[in-house]
Coordinates of C-alpha atoms in Angstrom, one line a residue:
X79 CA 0.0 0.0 0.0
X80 CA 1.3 3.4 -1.1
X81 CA 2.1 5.6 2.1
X82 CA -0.1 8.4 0.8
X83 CA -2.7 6.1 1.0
X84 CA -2.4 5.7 4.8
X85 CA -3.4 8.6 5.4
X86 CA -6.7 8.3 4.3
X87 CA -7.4 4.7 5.6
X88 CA -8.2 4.5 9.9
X89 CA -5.2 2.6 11.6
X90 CA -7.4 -0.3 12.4
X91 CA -7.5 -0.6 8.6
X92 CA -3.6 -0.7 8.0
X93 CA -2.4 -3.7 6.9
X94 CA -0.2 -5.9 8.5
X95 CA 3.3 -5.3 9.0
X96 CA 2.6 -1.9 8.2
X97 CA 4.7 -0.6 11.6
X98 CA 8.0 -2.9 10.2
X99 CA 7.4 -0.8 7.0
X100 CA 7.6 2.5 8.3
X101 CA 10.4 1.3 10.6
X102 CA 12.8 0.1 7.1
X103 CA 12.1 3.7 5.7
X104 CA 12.9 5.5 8.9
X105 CA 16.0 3.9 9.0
X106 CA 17.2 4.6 5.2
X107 CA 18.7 8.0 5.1
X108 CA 18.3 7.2 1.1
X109 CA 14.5 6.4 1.1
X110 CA 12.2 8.8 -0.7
X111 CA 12.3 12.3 1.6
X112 CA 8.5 12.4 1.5
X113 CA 8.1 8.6 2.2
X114 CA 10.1 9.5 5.5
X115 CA 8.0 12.5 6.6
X116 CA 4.9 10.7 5.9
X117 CA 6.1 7.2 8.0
X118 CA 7.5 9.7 10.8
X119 CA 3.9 11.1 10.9
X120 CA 2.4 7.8 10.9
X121 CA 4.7 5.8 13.2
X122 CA 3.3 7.7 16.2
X123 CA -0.5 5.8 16.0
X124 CA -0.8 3.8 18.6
X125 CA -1.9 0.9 16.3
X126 CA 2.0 0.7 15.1
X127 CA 4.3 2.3 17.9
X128 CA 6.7 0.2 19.8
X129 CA 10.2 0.4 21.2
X130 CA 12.0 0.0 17.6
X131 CA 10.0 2.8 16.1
X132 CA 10.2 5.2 19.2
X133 CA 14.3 4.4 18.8
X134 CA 14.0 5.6 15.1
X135 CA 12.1 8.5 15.7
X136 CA 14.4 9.3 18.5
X137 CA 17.0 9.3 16.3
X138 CA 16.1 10.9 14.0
X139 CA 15.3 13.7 16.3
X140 CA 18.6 13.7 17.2
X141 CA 20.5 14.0 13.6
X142 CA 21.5 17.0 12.7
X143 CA 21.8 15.8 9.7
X144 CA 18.6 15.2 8.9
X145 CA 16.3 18.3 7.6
X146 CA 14.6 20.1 10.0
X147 CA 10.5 19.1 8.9
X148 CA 11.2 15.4 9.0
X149 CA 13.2 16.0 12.6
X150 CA 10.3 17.9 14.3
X151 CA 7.6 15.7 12.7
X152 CA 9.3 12.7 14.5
X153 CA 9.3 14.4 17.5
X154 CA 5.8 15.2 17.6
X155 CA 4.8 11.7 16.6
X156 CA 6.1 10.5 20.3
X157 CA 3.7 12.9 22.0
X158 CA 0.8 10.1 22.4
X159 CA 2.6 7.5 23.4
X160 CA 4.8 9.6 26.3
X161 CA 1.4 11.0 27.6
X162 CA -0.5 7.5 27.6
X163 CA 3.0 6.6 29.4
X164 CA 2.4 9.2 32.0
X165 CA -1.4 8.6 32.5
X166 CA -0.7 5.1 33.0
X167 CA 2.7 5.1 35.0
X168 CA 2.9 1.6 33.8
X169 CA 0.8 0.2 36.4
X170 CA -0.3 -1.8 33.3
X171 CA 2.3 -2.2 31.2
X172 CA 0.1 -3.8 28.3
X173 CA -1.7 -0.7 28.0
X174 CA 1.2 1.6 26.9
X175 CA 3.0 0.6 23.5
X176 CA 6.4 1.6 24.7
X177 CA 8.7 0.5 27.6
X178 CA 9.4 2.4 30.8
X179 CA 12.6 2.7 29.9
X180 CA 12.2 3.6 26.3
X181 CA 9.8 6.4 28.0
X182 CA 12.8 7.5 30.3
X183 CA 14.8 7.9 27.1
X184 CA 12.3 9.9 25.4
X185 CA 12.4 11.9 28.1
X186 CA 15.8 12.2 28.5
X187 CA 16.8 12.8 24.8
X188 CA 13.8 15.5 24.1
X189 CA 15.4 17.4 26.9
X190 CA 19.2 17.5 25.8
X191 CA 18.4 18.2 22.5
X192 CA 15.6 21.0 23.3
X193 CA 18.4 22.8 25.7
X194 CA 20.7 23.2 22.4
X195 CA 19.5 26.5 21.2
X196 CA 21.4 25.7 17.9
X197 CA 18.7 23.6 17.1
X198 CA 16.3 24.8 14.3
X199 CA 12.9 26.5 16.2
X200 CA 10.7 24.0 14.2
X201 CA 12.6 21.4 15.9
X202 CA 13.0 22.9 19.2
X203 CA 9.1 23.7 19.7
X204 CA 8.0 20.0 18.4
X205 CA 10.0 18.6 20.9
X206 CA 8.3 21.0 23.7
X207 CA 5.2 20.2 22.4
X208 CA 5.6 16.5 22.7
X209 CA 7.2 16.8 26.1
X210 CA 4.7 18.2 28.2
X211 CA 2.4 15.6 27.3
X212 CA 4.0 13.9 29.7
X213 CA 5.2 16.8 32.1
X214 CA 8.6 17.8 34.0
X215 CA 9.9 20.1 36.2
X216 CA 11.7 21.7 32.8
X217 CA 8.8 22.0 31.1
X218 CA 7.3 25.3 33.3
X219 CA 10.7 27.4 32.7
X220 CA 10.4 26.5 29.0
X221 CA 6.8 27.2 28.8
X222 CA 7.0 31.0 30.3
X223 CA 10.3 31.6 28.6
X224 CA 8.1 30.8 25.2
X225 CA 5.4 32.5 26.5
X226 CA 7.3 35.9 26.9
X227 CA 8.4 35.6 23.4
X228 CA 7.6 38.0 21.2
X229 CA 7.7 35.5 17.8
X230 CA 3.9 34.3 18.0
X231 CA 4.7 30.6 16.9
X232 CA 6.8 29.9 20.2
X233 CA 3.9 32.0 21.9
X234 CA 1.4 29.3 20.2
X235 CA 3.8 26.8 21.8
X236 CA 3.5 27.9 24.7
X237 CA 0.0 28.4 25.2
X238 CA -0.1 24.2 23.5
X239 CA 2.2 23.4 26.4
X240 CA -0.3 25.0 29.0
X241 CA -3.0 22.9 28.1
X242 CA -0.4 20.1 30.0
X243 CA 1.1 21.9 33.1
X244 CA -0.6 24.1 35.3
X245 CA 0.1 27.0 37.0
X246 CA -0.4 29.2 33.9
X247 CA -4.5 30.3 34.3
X248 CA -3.7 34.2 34.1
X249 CA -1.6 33.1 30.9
X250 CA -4.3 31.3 29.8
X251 CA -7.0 33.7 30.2
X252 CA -4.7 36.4 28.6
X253 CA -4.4 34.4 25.1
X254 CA -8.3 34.1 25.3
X255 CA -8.0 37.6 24.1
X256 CA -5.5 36.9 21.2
X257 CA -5.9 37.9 18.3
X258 CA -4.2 34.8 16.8
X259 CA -7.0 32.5 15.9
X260 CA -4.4 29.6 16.5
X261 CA -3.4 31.3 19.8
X262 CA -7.1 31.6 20.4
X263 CA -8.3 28.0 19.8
X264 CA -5.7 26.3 22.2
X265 CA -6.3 28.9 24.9
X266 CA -10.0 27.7 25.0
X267 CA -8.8 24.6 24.7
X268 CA -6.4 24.8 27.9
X269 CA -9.0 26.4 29.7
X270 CA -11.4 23.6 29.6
X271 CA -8.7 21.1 30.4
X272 CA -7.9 23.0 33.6
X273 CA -11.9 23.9 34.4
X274 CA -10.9 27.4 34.4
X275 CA -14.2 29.7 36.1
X276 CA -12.7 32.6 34.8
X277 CA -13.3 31.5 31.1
X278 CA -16.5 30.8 31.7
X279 CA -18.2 34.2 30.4
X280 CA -15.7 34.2 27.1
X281 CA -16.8 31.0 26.3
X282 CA -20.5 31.8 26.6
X283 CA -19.8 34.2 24.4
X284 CA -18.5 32.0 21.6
X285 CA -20.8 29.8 21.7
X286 CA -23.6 32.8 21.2
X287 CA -21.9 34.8 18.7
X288 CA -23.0 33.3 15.2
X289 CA -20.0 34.0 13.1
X290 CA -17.8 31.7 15.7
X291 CA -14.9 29.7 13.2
X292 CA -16.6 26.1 13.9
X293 CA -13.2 24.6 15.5
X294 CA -13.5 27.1 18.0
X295 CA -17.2 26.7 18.6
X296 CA -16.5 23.1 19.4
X297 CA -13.4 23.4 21.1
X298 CA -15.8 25.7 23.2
X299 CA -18.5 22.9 23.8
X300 CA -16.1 20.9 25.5
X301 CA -14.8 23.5 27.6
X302 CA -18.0 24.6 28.6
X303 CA -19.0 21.1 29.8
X304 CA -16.2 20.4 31.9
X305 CA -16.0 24.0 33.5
X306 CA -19.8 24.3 34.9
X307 CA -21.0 20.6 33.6
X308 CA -24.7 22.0 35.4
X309 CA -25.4 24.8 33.3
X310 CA -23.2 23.6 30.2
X311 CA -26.6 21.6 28.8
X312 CA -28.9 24.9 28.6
X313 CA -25.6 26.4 26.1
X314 CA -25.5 23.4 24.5
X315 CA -28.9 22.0 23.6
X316 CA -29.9 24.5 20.6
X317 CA -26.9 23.0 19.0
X318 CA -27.8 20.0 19.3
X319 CA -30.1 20.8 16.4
X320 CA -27.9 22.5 14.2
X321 CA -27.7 21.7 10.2
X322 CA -23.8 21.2 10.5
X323 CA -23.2 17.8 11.4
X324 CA -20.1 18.1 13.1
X325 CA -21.6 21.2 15.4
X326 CA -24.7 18.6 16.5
X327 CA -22.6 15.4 16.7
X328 CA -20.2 17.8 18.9
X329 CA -22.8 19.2 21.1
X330 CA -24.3 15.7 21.6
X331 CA -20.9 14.4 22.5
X332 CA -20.5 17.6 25.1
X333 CA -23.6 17.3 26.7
X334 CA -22.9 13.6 27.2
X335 CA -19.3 15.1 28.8
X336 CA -21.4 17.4 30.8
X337 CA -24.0 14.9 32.2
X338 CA -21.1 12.0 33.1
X339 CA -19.2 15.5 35.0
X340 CA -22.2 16.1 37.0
X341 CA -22.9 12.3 37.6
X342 CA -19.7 12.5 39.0
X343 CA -19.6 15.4 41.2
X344 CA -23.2 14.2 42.6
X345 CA -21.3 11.1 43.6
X346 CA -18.8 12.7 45.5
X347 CA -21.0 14.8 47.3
X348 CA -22.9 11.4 48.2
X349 CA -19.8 10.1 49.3
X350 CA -18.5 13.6 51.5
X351 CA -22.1 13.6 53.1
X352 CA -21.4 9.2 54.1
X353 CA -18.5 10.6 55.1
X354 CA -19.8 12.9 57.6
X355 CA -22.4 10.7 59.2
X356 CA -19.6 7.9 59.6
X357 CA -17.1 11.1 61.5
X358 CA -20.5 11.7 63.5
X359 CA -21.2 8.2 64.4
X360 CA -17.1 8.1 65.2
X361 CA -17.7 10.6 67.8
X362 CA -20.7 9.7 69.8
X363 CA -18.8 6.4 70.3
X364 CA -15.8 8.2 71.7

């Protein structure tokens, strides 16, 4: 099957042996330039990565010799796998393609070659955009230091990276107000991630204003449900019905987010209030 192909096809779909494939052309510094982007790009599914092709990306992430696109599309391509890593801190080891100590490598390599600032910027911000997936101490310094940058692509790293590690919700709410629609979309994006109150009233907003870019209005749904999951389904309902399929399959999908959030915080205040009656029964017996 032609590479190009692949793209089009769901992973489930690839055939087999694909992953070997992609592995033989990462490998050949002499293989087609734009068979190697496109298998860097695809080697990060997680219906193909394993050790071997984490290795080669690595690697390749650490040539200089190798241009600058395929380099920071390798690095990018080991974002999922180091954040289902980190989610899953190998409790089950069957559940994250790569090692733990192919993940420590990662780790380890993404860092010395992000601190080179000889390193080409595409490079450089790829590799901080795949390392906080899986966040570090490092990763907070880096984030502010791109944040304060007046070049707006490491600003729209930075504001990516915040959607990761906390501590930046005044950052956050400031890129709300950017005029960079890139800039713009991960902000909102961030601020649902983090449940951020104070976004609540621009987000309401988007999701009133009719000219709202679509990707924007969604990425808005999904904040809105996991900010105030109680009050999300009155915002949400009326799009529900909209003739733009992916607006009503998204709004269904966020009102399902919003309902399972407020399941959940019901729950816990079940459990707080069995709490309380056990610490009173506790004291009456003392």
């Amino acid at each position: 099957m032609d590479l190009k192909q692949l793209q089009d096809t769901p992973p489930w779909e690839w055939p087999r042996g694909i992953g070997q494939k992609f592995l033989t052309i990462l490998r050949d510094p002499k293989a087609k330039a734009s068979d190697r982007l496109l298998a860097a790009g695809l080697a990060g599914d997680f219906t193909v990565i394993n050790d071997p092709l984490a290795h080669a990306l690595l690697a390749i992430v650490g040539n200089a010799g190798e241009p600058a696109e395929l380099r920071a599309r390798a690095a990018i391509s080991l974002g999922p796998a180091l954040e289902q890593a980190d989610i899953d801190e190998f409790e089950d080891p069957e559940s994250v393609p790569i090692s733990e100590k192919t993940f420590h490598k990662i780790q380890q390599s993404l860092r010395k070659v992000y601190a080179d600032s000889g390193v080409p910027k595409l490079v450089r911000r790829r590799i901080l955009e795949a390392a906080v997936r899986a966040p570090e101490d490092w990763h907070s310094d880096a984030i502010r230091t791109a944040w304060s940058s007046e070049d707006p692509e490491w600003k729209l790293t930075a504001i990516f990276g915040m959607r990761y590690v906390r501590g930046f919700d005044e950052q956050i709410v400031e890129a709300l107000g950017n005029a960079d629609p890139l800039i713009h979309y991960e902000a909102v994006c961030a601020a649902g991630n983090w449940e951020m109150d104070a976004a609540w009233p621009h987000l309401t907003a988007l999701l009133a204003a009719p000219g709202t870019d679509k990707d924007l209005l969604i990425a808005a749904m999904h904040a809105v449900a996991c900010i105030r999951p109680d009050e999300a389904g009155g915002l949400l309902v009326d799009l529900v019905d909209s003739e733009d399929e992916d607006i009503a399959e998204a709004a269904s999908e966020a009102l399902s987010e919003a309902e399972g959030m407020s399941d959940d915080e019901f729950d816990d205040d079940e459990d707080e209030d069995f709490d309380d009656e056990d610490d009173e029964d506790d004291d009456t017996i003392r």
